[in-house]
Amino acid sequence: MDKYNNFFGDFGGRYVPEVLRAPLIELENAYKDAVEDPDFLAELAEFQHTFIGRPTPLLHAVNASTELGGADIYIKLEGLANTGAHKINNAAGQALLAKRMGKKRIIAETGAGQHGVATASACAKLGLECVIYMGTEDIRRQRPNVYWMELFGAEVRGVESGSRTLKDAVNEAFRDWTASYRDTHYLLGSALGPSPFPDMVREFQSVIGNEVSEQFAASEAEQIDAMVACVGGGSNAIGFFSPYIEAGAPRLIGVEAGGRGEGRGNNAVRMDDTGRPGIVQGYKSCFLLDEDGQVLPTHSISAGLDYPGIGPQLAELGRSGRLEFQSATDDEALEALKFFARTEGIIFAMESAHAGAAAIGLAKELGKGRNIVVNMSGRGDKDIFISAAALDGANWKDFLQEEAGRIR
Ligand SMILES: *Cc1c(COP(=O)(O)O)cnc(C)c1O
């Protein structure tokens, strides 16, 4: 696949105010130069190995597959990466690139805080100043991640405008960058936003898919029949799928947040008939919009899938039919979390559990002799406040009250 596309069919592009053209073009040139430079690629590979802990394992989920009685499930354990999810692949790649460009300062947006944690971690290791924009509503809801970011030495800057959530944090980060780009890199967190971000984030996340293809080739199994990943903005999915996109096989399945079920505001499903083409925050893609073209609120049990837009390349692959989209509800994700914990001894992040839920259904549908690879984009320790409240509410409440009483 081309490392640089700019547009994906009709989607993508660089729909930004004039003032942001210069930094985006500078970034595009630096990115193109870096990904062709063997020295940069060697530095990146070394960092991935020593700091992130790559390669992450590909687990043959024998117990789960046997119990389901259908296709064999393999699980890519991205959750074992440093900071607990795939987001560090992109954060580390962009931070190394920023350093190469001579930037001293990194800014980023974060919603649930996962991208902020990954960015702050990479900046700590590489000695870069780090400012994370975060809506004050999200700061209130995501205290543990704010705590980690600050421990990594980042400044978390509260955003008071609009709904005080992710989209407002993105606006503030762009505003900062407009004035600061000479010494500052904006480290965007998913495979979306204005070009070159969708291409660049895919390249840094493609390490997931490239490892899967090596690891699967070394296994006794013959061929992958289907690959499954959850889709928020789309970075873990596009990186996991990337080596397989141009070939017609395997089936590639993106799983969106089905939330509480159908109906506006109850989910974050964009790739059925509800999503509409639009231009939001610098790129054209498929969004959940109201009659006036304003972005709609969404719901998901997993903070990372709760996004009204989707990366432009995934939107185009959905439109062309190369990618299939499914959704899993909050309850189905919780069931998948329980199932893989009990059978395989692993904890899916709530986001990744959506992919797990789809893989359970698909294993039965495809049947014996077929192989499915599912990306566990993150591990679920971070979700204990949500999963324990949902699955063990009374005990968890007692515990939290007791803990709160202990703090002076
Ligand atoms: C943020 C996050 C996601 C969703 O983001 P994508 O860009 O769609 O990958 C999925 N899984 C985990 C664990 C996350 O932290």
XYZ file of C-alpha atoms and ligand atoms in Angstrom:
423
model
C 0.000 0.000 0.000
C 1.136 3.526 -0.682
C 2.577 5.163 2.381
C 1.154 8.475 1.251
C -2.374 8.919 -0.091
C -3.833 12.208 1.139
C -7.280 11.183 -0.158
C -8.987 7.797 0.104
C -11.576 7.934 -2.643
C -13.592 10.986 -1.737
C -12.572 10.885 1.938
C -9.601 12.397 3.729
C -7.980 15.597 2.546
C -6.723 18.603 4.427
C -9.664 20.905 5.085
C -7.923 23.277 7.458
C -7.589 27.030 7.859
C -4.819 28.496 5.717
C -2.544 29.005 8.719
C -2.299 25.253 9.364
C -1.191 24.403 5.832
C 2.469 25.227 6.518
C 2.895 22.934 9.553
C 0.972 20.113 7.862
C 3.143 20.301 4.756
C 6.297 20.443 6.886
C 5.048 17.353 8.726
C 4.170 15.545 5.499
C 7.663 16.105 4.135
C 9.315 15.029 7.370
C 7.150 11.898 7.555
C 7.869 10.903 3.932
C 11.570 11.444 4.463
C 11.659 9.501 7.751
C 9.799 6.402 6.564
C 12.258 6.050 3.665
C 15.306 6.479 5.914
C 16.825 3.187 7.138
C 18.389 4.981 10.131
C 15.028 6.268 11.333
C 13.386 2.878 10.782
C 16.169 1.182 12.758
C 15.796 3.690 15.596
C 12.028 3.120 15.594
C 12.428 -0.676 15.617
C 14.876 -0.468 18.512
C 12.503 1.772 20.486
C 9.592 -0.562 19.768
C 11.621 -3.467 21.088
C 13.245 -1.967 24.173
C 10.589 0.514 25.315
C 7.231 -0.753 24.047
C 8.081 -4.435 24.483
C 7.501 -5.566 20.913
C 6.784 -7.972 19.399
C 3.587 -8.556 21.363
C 2.478 -12.224 21.399
C -0.061 -13.861 19.105
C -1.981 -16.235 21.367
C -3.746 -19.337 20.031
C -6.911 -19.238 22.137
C -7.256 -23.017 22.303
C -9.616 -23.186 25.294
C -11.949 -20.528 23.957
C -11.985 -22.095 20.483
C -12.662 -25.587 21.855
C -15.537 -24.378 24.015
C -17.124 -22.494 21.107
C -16.684 -25.519 18.840
C -16.108 -23.480 15.696
C -13.203 -21.732 14.021
C -9.858 -21.334 15.782
C -9.366 -17.948 17.396
C -5.942 -16.299 17.633
C -5.553 -13.163 19.741
C -2.949 -10.466 19.116
C -2.061 -9.274 22.612
C -1.476 -5.542 21.973
C -2.525 -4.994 25.566
C 0.920 -6.220 26.606
C 2.563 -3.152 25.082
C 3.924 -0.577 27.558
C 1.060 1.591 28.897
C -1.384 -1.193 28.099
C -2.609 -0.592 24.559
C -1.709 -0.067 20.913
C -1.780 3.742 21.286
C 1.889 3.790 22.310
C 2.906 2.583 18.791
C 1.681 5.825 17.271
C 2.729 8.056 20.164
C 6.277 6.666 20.113
C 6.550 6.895 16.309
C 5.380 10.494 16.169
C 7.481 11.533 19.168
C 10.600 10.111 17.488
C 9.658 11.926 14.289
C 9.129 15.205 16.181
C 12.559 14.848 17.740
C 14.077 14.294 14.315
C 12.319 17.466 13.137
C 13.976 19.392 15.966
C 10.725 20.030 17.864
C 11.084 20.495 21.608
C 7.462 20.427 22.662
C 4.572 18.001 22.077
C 0.884 18.798 22.348
C -1.920 16.252 22.129
C -5.650 15.934 22.685
C -7.189 13.209 24.753
C -10.728 12.087 25.565
C -10.679 9.053 27.814
C -7.033 9.776 28.525
C -5.480 6.694 26.900
C -3.811 8.658 24.130
C -2.675 11.251 26.654
C -1.053 8.542 28.778
C 0.745 7.007 25.776
C 1.951 10.419 24.604
C 3.109 11.507 28.056
C 4.967 8.212 28.462
C 6.825 8.546 25.136
C 7.668 12.192 25.927
C 9.022 11.243 29.353
C 11.307 8.669 27.784
C 12.464 10.987 24.980
C 12.848 14.121 27.099
C 10.194 16.185 25.306
C 7.989 18.807 26.957
C 4.388 17.579 26.887
C 1.053 19.410 27.120
C -2.183 17.398 26.960
C -5.477 19.141 26.201
C -8.429 17.498 27.882
C -12.014 18.634 28.403
C -12.739 19.385 32.063
C -15.687 16.975 31.939
C -13.288 14.222 30.826
C -10.751 15.222 33.495
C -13.455 14.706 36.091
C -14.460 11.288 34.693
C -10.965 9.970 33.957
C -8.997 10.776 37.087
C -6.715 7.688 36.943
C -5.376 8.627 33.501
C -4.863 12.263 34.540
C -2.872 10.918 37.475
C -0.615 8.831 35.182
C -0.091 11.684 32.712
C 1.018 14.011 35.496
C 3.261 11.327 36.964
C 4.950 11.145 33.524
C 5.619 14.870 33.859
C 3.006 16.127 31.385
C 0.889 19.223 31.930
C -2.813 18.393 31.590
C -4.611 21.518 30.419
C -8.351 21.589 31.107
C -10.604 22.802 28.263
C -13.734 24.632 29.397
C -15.371 25.311 26.020
C -18.312 23.506 24.390
C -19.218 20.143 25.894
C -15.797 20.088 27.664
C -14.955 16.761 26.018
C -12.760 15.376 23.237
C -13.872 17.550 20.324
C -13.255 20.687 22.366
C -9.804 19.388 23.335
C -9.013 18.832 19.616
C -10.048 22.426 18.832
C -7.786 23.761 21.588
C -4.843 21.651 20.424
C -5.228 23.013 16.867
C -5.439 26.548 18.280
C -2.201 26.030 20.225
C -0.475 24.543 17.142
C -1.441 27.513 14.977
C 0.706 29.726 17.185
C 3.398 27.255 18.247
C 4.269 24.971 15.324
C 7.808 26.263 14.930
C 8.938 24.384 18.011
C 5.883 22.178 18.648
C 4.526 18.949 17.164
C 0.826 18.127 17.428
C 0.686 14.393 18.181
C -2.756 13.355 16.977
C -4.114 10.144 18.453
C -5.954 8.158 15.784
C -5.889 7.477 12.042
C -7.925 10.562 11.239
C -7.635 14.345 11.053
C -6.113 16.273 8.160
C -3.506 14.660 5.912
C -0.809 13.425 6.607
C -2.135 12.112 9.950
C -4.242 9.193 8.618
C -1.296 7.862 6.584
C 1.255 8.483 9.296
C -0.770 6.898 12.101
C -1.484 3.836 9.909
C 2.239 3.431 9.190
C 3.166 3.585 12.875
C 0.373 1.134 13.758
C 1.129 -1.239 10.864
C 3.694 -2.912 13.137
C 0.695 -4.806 14.594
C -0.364 -6.328 11.262
C 3.204 -6.949 10.133
C 3.927 -8.918 13.288
C 0.705 -10.906 12.898
C 1.681 -11.911 9.411
C 5.102 -13.155 10.563
C 3.731 -14.849 13.660
C 0.935 -16.549 11.778
C 3.321 -17.777 9.082
C 5.409 -19.370 11.852
C 2.355 -21.123 13.366
C 1.083 -24.533 12.277
C -2.145 -23.022 10.927
C -2.561 -22.555 7.212
C -4.293 -19.293 6.443
C -6.179 -16.515 8.138
C -9.838 -16.482 7.108
C -10.962 -13.391 8.998
C -9.453 -10.547 11.023
C -11.464 -8.621 13.593
C -10.709 -5.293 15.280
C -12.718 -2.689 17.157
C -13.073 0.723 15.548
C -13.119 4.009 17.428
C -11.214 6.496 15.299
C -9.708 3.472 13.606
C -5.990 3.347 14.415
C -5.713 -0.172 15.841
C -7.918 -1.547 13.059
C -6.095 0.096 10.147
C -2.680 -0.896 11.533
C -3.789 -4.477 12.152
C -5.416 -4.789 8.700
C -2.836 -2.840 6.708
C -0.697 -5.681 5.247
C -3.869 -7.440 4.069
C -5.884 -4.594 2.572
C -4.676 -4.861 -0.998
C -5.046 -8.636 -1.219
C -8.698 -9.656 -1.498
C -8.383 -11.913 1.577
C -8.827 -12.468 4.500
C -12.195 -10.994 5.433
C -11.561 -7.794 7.389
C -14.169 -6.928 9.996
C -14.396 -3.665 11.923
C -16.545 -3.631 15.043
C -18.262 -0.442 16.171
C -19.859 0.357 19.524
C -23.484 -0.782 19.551
C -23.898 0.814 22.998
C -27.333 0.426 24.584
C -28.849 -0.495 21.218
C -30.443 1.398 18.362
C -31.471 5.030 18.428
C -29.747 8.363 18.270
C -27.336 8.952 21.145
C -27.373 5.307 22.264
C -24.365 4.062 20.305
C -21.423 5.094 18.144
C -22.307 3.172 14.966
C -21.349 5.244 11.945
C -20.937 2.708 9.174
C -24.542 1.573 8.798
C -27.061 3.973 7.267
C -26.869 6.500 10.101
C -23.426 7.960 9.381
C -23.267 10.761 6.832
C -20.422 12.259 4.823
C -19.146 15.466 6.333
C -16.074 17.558 6.950
C -15.207 17.852 10.617
C -11.928 18.906 12.259
C -9.983 19.041 9.020
C -10.957 15.858 7.159
C -13.806 14.415 5.141
C -15.293 11.140 6.347
C -18.410 9.517 7.700
C -19.870 11.157 10.828
C -22.899 11.051 13.087
C -24.481 14.431 12.357
C -27.770 16.122 13.148
C -30.031 17.945 10.656
C -27.815 21.026 10.868
C -24.633 19.054 10.237
C -23.532 19.334 13.875
C -21.769 16.372 15.467
C -24.124 14.208 17.569
C -23.471 12.832 21.047
C -22.623 9.124 21.245
C -22.635 6.412 23.889
C -20.493 3.370 24.543
C -19.436 1.477 27.663
C -15.892 1.881 26.322
C -14.561 5.411 26.320
C -12.299 4.722 23.328
C -15.099 3.782 20.902
C -17.357 6.623 21.819
C -16.437 8.851 18.840
C -18.795 10.375 16.232
C -16.352 10.059 13.301
C -14.175 7.402 11.713
C -10.802 7.483 9.958
C -11.173 8.329 6.239
C -9.406 5.221 4.945
C -11.687 2.907 6.929
C -14.719 4.862 5.719
C -13.584 4.374 2.113
C -12.796 0.677 2.633
C -16.284 0.265 4.067
C -17.832 2.052 1.119
C -15.879 -0.065 -1.387
C -16.847 -3.280 0.424
C -13.297 -4.435 1.256
C -14.108 -3.959 4.917
C -17.206 -5.307 6.637
C -18.652 -3.531 9.637
C -20.481 -5.065 12.563
C -21.370 -3.738 15.976
C -21.391 -5.175 19.488
C -23.474 -3.788 22.337
C -22.234 -2.856 25.825
C -23.641 -6.119 27.183
C -22.095 -8.252 24.443
C -18.719 -6.651 25.157
C -19.061 -7.431 28.880
C -19.951 -11.046 28.046
C -16.870 -11.324 25.813
C -14.689 -9.856 28.587
C -15.964 -12.544 30.976
C -15.634 -15.338 28.412
C -11.992 -14.703 27.472
C -11.007 -14.036 31.105
C -12.479 -17.396 32.172
C -11.220 -19.460 29.227
C -7.881 -17.820 28.398
C -6.813 -15.912 31.509
C -6.600 -12.591 29.696
C -8.373 -9.281 30.300
C -9.674 -7.512 27.197
C -9.986 -3.719 27.327
C -13.692 -2.787 26.993
C -12.941 -1.453 23.483
C -11.207 -4.647 22.397
C -13.969 -6.756 23.973
C -16.229 -5.501 21.169
C -13.909 -7.253 18.713
C -13.876 -10.273 21.025
C -17.674 -10.392 20.966
C -17.721 -10.328 17.168
C -15.063 -13.074 17.054
C -17.233 -15.323 19.246
C -20.112 -15.001 16.776
C -17.840 -15.426 13.790
C -16.143 -18.569 15.181
C -19.534 -20.286 15.270
C -20.493 -18.948 11.830
C -17.257 -19.988 10.059
C -16.949 -23.371 11.769
C -14.087 -25.798 12.326
C -10.929 -25.644 10.253
C -11.095 -21.881 9.778
C -8.915 -19.280 11.523
C -9.814 -15.908 12.975
C -7.334 -13.354 14.314
C -8.717 -10.786 16.709
C -6.814 -7.732 17.879
C -6.896 -7.222 21.629
C -6.020 -3.542 21.242
C -5.625 -3.028 24.973
C -5.849 -4.720 28.337
C -8.724 -4.123 30.686
C -7.031 -3.154 33.958
C -7.846 0.468 33.140
C -11.566 -0.409 32.951
C -11.882 -1.827 36.440
C -14.102 1.079 37.529
C -16.532 0.212 34.730
C -16.355 -3.565 34.523
C -16.315 -4.179 38.285
C -19.233 -1.762 38.737
C -21.162 -3.657 36.047
C -20.219 -7.213 37.043
C -19.648 -6.990 40.811
C -21.448 -3.773 41.772
C -22.214 -4.241 45.480
C -18.771 -5.474 46.508
C -17.075 -2.870 44.408
C -19.117 -0.068 45.950
C -18.234 -1.224 49.474
C -14.584 -1.382 48.508
C -14.550 2.130 46.999
C -16.304 3.605 50.011
C -13.831 1.992 52.346
C -10.880 3.166 50.254
C -12.264 6.709 50.095
C -12.537 6.725 53.890
C -8.856 5.861 54.149
C -7.693 8.979 52.293
C -6.958 11.879 54.603
C -8.390 4.336 22.097
C -8.593 2.894 22.047
C -9.301 2.280 20.991
C -9.967 3.056 19.904
O -9.103 3.788 19.099
P -8.751 3.360 17.611
O -8.046 4.554 17.076
O -10.020 3.051 16.908
O -7.877 2.171 17.684
C -9.401 0.904 20.975
N -8.854 0.140 21.951
C -8.187 0.688 22.987
C -7.615 -0.219 24.023
C -8.022 2.069 23.074
O -7.360 2.609 24.106
